[in-house]
PDB file of C-alpha atoms in Angstrom:
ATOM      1  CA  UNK A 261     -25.742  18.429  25.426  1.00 82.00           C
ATOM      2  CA  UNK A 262     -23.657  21.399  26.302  1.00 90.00           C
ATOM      3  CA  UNK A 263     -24.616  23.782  28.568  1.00 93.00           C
ATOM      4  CA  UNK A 264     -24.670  27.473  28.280  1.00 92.00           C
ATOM      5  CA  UNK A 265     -21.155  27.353  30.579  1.00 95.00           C
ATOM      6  CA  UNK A 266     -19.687  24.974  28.145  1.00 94.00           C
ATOM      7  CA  UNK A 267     -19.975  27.137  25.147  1.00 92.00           C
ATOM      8  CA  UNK A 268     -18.915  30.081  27.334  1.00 93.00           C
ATOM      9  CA  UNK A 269     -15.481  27.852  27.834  1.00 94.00           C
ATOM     10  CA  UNK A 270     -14.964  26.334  24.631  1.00 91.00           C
ATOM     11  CA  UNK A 271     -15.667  29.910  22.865  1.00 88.00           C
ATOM     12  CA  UNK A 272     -14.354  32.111  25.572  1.00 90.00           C
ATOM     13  CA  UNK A 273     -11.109  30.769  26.608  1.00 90.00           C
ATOM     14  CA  UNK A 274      -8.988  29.331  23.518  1.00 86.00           C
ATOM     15  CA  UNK A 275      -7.280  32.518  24.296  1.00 83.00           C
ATOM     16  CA  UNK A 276      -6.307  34.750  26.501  1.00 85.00           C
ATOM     17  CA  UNK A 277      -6.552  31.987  29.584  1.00 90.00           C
ATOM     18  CA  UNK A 278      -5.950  34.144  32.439  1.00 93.00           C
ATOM     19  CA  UNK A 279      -2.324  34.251  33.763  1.00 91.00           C
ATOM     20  CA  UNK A 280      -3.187  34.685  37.745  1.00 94.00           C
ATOM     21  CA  UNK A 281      -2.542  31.869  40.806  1.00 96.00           C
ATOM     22  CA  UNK A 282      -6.436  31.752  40.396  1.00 96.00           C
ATOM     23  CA  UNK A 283      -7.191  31.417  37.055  1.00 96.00           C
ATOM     24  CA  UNK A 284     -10.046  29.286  36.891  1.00 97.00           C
ATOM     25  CA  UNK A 285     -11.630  31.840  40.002  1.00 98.00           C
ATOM     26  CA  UNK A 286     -10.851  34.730  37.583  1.00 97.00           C
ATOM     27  CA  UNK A 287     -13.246  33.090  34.936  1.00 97.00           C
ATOM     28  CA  UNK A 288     -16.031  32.084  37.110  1.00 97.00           C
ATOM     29  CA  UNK A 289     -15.752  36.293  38.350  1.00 97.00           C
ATOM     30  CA  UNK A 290     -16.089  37.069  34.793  1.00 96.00           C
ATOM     31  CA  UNK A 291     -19.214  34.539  34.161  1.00 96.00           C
ATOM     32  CA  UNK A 292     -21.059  34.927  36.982  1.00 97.00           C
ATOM     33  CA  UNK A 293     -20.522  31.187  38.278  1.00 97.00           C
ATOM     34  CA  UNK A 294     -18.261  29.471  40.672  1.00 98.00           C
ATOM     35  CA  UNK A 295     -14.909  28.055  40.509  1.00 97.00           C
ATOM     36  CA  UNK A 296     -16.183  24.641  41.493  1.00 98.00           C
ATOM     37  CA  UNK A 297     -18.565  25.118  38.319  1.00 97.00           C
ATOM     38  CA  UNK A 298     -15.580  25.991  35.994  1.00 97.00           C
ATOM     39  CA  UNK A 299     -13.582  23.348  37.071  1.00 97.00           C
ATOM     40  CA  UNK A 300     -16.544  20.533  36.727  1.00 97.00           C
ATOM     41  CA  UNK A 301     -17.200  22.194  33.429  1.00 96.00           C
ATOM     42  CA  UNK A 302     -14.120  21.757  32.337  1.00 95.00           C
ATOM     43  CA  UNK A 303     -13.610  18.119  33.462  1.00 95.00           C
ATOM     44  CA  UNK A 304     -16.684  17.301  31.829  1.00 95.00           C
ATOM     45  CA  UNK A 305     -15.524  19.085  28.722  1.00 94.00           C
ATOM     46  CA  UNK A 306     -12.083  16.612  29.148  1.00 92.00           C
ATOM     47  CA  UNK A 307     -14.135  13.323  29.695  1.00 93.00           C
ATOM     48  CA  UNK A 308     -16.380  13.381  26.829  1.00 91.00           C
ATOM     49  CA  UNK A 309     -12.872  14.622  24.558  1.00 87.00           C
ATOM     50  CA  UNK A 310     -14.425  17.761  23.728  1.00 88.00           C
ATOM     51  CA  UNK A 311     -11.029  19.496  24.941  1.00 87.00           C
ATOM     52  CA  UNK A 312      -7.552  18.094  25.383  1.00 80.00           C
ATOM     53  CA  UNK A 313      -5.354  19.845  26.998  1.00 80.00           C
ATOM     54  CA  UNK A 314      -5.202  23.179  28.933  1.00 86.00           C
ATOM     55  CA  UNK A 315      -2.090  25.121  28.336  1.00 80.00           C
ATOM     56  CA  UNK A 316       0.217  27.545  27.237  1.00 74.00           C
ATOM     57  CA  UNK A 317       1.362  27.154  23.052  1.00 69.00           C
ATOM     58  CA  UNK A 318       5.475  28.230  23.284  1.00 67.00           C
ATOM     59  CA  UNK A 319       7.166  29.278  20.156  1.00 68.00           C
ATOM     60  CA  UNK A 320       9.801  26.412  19.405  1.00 67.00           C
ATOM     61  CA  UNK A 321      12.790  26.707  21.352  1.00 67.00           C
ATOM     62  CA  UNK A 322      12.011  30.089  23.388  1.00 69.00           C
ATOM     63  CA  UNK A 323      12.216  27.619  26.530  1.00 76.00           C
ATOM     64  CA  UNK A 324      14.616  24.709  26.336  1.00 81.00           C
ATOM     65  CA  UNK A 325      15.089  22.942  23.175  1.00 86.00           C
ATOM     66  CA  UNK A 326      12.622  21.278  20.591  1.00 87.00           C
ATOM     67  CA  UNK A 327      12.284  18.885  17.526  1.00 89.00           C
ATOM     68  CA  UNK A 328       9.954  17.022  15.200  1.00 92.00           C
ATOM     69  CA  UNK A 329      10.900  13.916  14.807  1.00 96.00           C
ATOM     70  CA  UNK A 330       9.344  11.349  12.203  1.00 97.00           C
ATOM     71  CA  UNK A 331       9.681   7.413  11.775  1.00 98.00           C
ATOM     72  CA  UNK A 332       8.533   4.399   9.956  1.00 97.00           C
ATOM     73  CA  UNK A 333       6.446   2.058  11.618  1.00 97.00           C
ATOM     74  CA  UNK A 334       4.352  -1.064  10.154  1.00 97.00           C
ATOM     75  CA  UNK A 335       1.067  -0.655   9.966  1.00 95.00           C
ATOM     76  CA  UNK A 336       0.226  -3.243  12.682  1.00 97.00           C
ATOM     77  CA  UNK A 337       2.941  -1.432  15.324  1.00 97.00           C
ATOM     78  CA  UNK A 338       1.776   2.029  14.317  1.00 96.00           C
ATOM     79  CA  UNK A 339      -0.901   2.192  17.681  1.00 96.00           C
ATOM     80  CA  UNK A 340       1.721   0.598  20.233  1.00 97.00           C
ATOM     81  CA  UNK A 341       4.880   2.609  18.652  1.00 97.00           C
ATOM     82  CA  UNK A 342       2.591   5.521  19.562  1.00 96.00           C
ATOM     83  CA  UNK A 343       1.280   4.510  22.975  1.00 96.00           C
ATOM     84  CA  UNK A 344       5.021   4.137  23.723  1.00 97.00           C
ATOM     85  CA  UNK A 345       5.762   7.771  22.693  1.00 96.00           C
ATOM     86  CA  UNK A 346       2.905   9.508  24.586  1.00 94.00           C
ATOM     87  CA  UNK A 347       4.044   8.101  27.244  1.00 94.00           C
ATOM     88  CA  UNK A 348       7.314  10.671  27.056  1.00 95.00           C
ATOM     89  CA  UNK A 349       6.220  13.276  29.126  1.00 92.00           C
ATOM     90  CA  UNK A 350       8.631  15.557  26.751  1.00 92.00           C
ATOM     91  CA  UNK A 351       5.979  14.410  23.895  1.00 93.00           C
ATOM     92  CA  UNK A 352       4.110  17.572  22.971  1.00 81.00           C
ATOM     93  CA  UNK A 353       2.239  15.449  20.632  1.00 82.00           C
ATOM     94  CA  UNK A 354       2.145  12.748  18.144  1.00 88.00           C
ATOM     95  CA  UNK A 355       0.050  11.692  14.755  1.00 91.00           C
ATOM     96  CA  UNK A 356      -0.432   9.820  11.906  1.00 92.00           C
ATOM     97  CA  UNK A 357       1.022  11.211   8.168  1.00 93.00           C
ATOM     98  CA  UNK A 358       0.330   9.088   5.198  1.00 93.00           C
ATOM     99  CA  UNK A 359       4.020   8.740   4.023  1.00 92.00           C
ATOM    100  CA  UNK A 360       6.775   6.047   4.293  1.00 95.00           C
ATOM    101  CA  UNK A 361       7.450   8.084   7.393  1.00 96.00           C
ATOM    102  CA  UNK A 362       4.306   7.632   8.954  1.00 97.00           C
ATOM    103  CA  UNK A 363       4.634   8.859  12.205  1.00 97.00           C
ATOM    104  CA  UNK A 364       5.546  12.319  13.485  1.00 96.00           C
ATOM    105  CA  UNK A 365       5.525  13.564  17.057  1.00 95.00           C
ATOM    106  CA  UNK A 366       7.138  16.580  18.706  1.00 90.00           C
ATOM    107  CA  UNK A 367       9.507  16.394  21.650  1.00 91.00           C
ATOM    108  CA  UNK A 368      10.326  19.167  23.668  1.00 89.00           C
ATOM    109  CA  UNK A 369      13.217  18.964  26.459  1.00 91.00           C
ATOM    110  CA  UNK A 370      15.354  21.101  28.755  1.00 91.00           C
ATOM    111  CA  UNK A 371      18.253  21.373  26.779  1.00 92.00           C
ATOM    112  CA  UNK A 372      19.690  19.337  23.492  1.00 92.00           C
ATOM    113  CA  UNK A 373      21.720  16.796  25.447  1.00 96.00           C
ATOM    114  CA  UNK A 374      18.121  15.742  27.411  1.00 96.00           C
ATOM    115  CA  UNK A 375      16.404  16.133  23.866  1.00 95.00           C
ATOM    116  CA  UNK A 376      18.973  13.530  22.494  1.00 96.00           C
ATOM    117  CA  UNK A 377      18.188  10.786  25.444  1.00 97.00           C
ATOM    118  CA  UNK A 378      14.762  10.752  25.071  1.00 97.00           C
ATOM    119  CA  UNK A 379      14.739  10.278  21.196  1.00 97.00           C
ATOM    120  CA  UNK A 380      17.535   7.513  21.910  1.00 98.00           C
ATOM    121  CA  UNK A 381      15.219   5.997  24.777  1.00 98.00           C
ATOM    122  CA  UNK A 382      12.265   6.135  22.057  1.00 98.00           C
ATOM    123  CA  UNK A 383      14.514   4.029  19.539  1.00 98.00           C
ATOM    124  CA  UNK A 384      15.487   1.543  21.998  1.00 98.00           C
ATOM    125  CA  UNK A 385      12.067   1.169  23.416  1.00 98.00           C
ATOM    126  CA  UNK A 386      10.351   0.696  20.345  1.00 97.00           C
ATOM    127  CA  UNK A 387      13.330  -0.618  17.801  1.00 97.00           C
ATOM    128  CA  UNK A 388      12.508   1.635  15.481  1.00 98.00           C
ATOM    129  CA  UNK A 389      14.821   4.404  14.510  1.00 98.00           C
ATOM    130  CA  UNK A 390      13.698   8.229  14.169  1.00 97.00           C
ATOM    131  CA  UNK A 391      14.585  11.570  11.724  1.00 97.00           C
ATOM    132  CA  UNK A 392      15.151  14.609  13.163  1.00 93.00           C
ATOM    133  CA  UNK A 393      13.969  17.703  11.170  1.00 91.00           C
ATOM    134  CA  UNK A 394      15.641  20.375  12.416  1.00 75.00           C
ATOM    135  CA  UNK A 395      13.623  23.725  11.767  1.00 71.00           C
ATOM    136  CA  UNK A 396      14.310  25.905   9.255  1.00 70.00           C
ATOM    137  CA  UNK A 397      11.525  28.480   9.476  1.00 68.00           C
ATOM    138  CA  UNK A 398       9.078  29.276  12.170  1.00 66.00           C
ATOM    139  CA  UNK A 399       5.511  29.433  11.475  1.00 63.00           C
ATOM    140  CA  UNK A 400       2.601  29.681  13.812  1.00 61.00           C
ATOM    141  CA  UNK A 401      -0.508  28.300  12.853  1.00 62.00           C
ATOM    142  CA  UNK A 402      -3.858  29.886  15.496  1.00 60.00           C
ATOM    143  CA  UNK A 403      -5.732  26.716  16.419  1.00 64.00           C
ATOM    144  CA  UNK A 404      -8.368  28.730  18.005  1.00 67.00           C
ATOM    145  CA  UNK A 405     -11.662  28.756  16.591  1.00 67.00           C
ATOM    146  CA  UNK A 406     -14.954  30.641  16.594  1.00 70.00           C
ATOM    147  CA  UNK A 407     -17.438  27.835  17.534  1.00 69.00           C
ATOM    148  CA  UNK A 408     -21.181  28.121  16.529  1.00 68.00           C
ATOM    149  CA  UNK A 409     -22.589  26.359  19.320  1.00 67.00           C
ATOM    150  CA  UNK A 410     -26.230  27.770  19.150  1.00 66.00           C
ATOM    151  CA  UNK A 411     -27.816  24.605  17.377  1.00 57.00           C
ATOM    152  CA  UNK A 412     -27.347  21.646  19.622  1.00 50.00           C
TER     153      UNK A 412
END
């Protein structure tokens, strides 16, 4: 059951965070609640997988260097090759694609040498070699959504 501070959150604050050493103080100000009550709302939010992640969406390669990468995996590797890549702390993300190249994950890194190692570490750690797709156009897709979250 989400509470009215949940919706507030999820509706509220898929843009526009606030950019301040406070931020999560600045929103409580603006609701009328307590940081400690932003923060446990958000945390609960996290645990039951409602949200993700909190943070900023760069434009490829404004800071350091990016890449999509795909590979083939076997069906039965498919969850472990991907446990393995999450694990990169230069993996923006991963997912399934139904194609021969089944498996597509983004890897961001400080520069291209450091972009390089970790797609060669990824390859030797899971024996299983990856395309680079270099990008050709830039396109932004708004994952922020207006959530009706008045009939629970």
């Amino acid at each position: 059951m989400l509470t009215t501070l949940h919706k507030q959150l999820l509706n509220d604050y898929q843009h526009d965070f606030p950019l301040s050493t406070r931020p999560y103080q600045d929103i409580a100000d603006a609701l009328g609640v307590t940081e400690a009550e932003v923060l446990s709302a958000f945390t609960e939010l996290n645990d039951n997988n409602l949200i993700s992640r909190i943070g900023p969406v760069i434009p490829p390669n404004h800071i350091g260097v990016s890449a999509l990468v795909a590979m083939s995996v076997p069906e039965q590797h498919l969850q472990t090759v991907a446990d393995i890549i999450s694990a990169y702390p230069e993996v923006n993300h991963n997912y399934e694609r139904e194609h021969r190249f089944n498996l597509w994950f983004v890897v961001i890194a400080s520069d291209t040498e450091h972009l390089h190692a970790v797609i060669d570490s990824i390859e030797r750690e899971t024996s299983y070699p990856a395309m680079l797709l270099p990008m050709l156009d830039d396109f932004f897709i708004d994952l922020g959504f207006k959530l009706d979250l008045n009939n629970d």
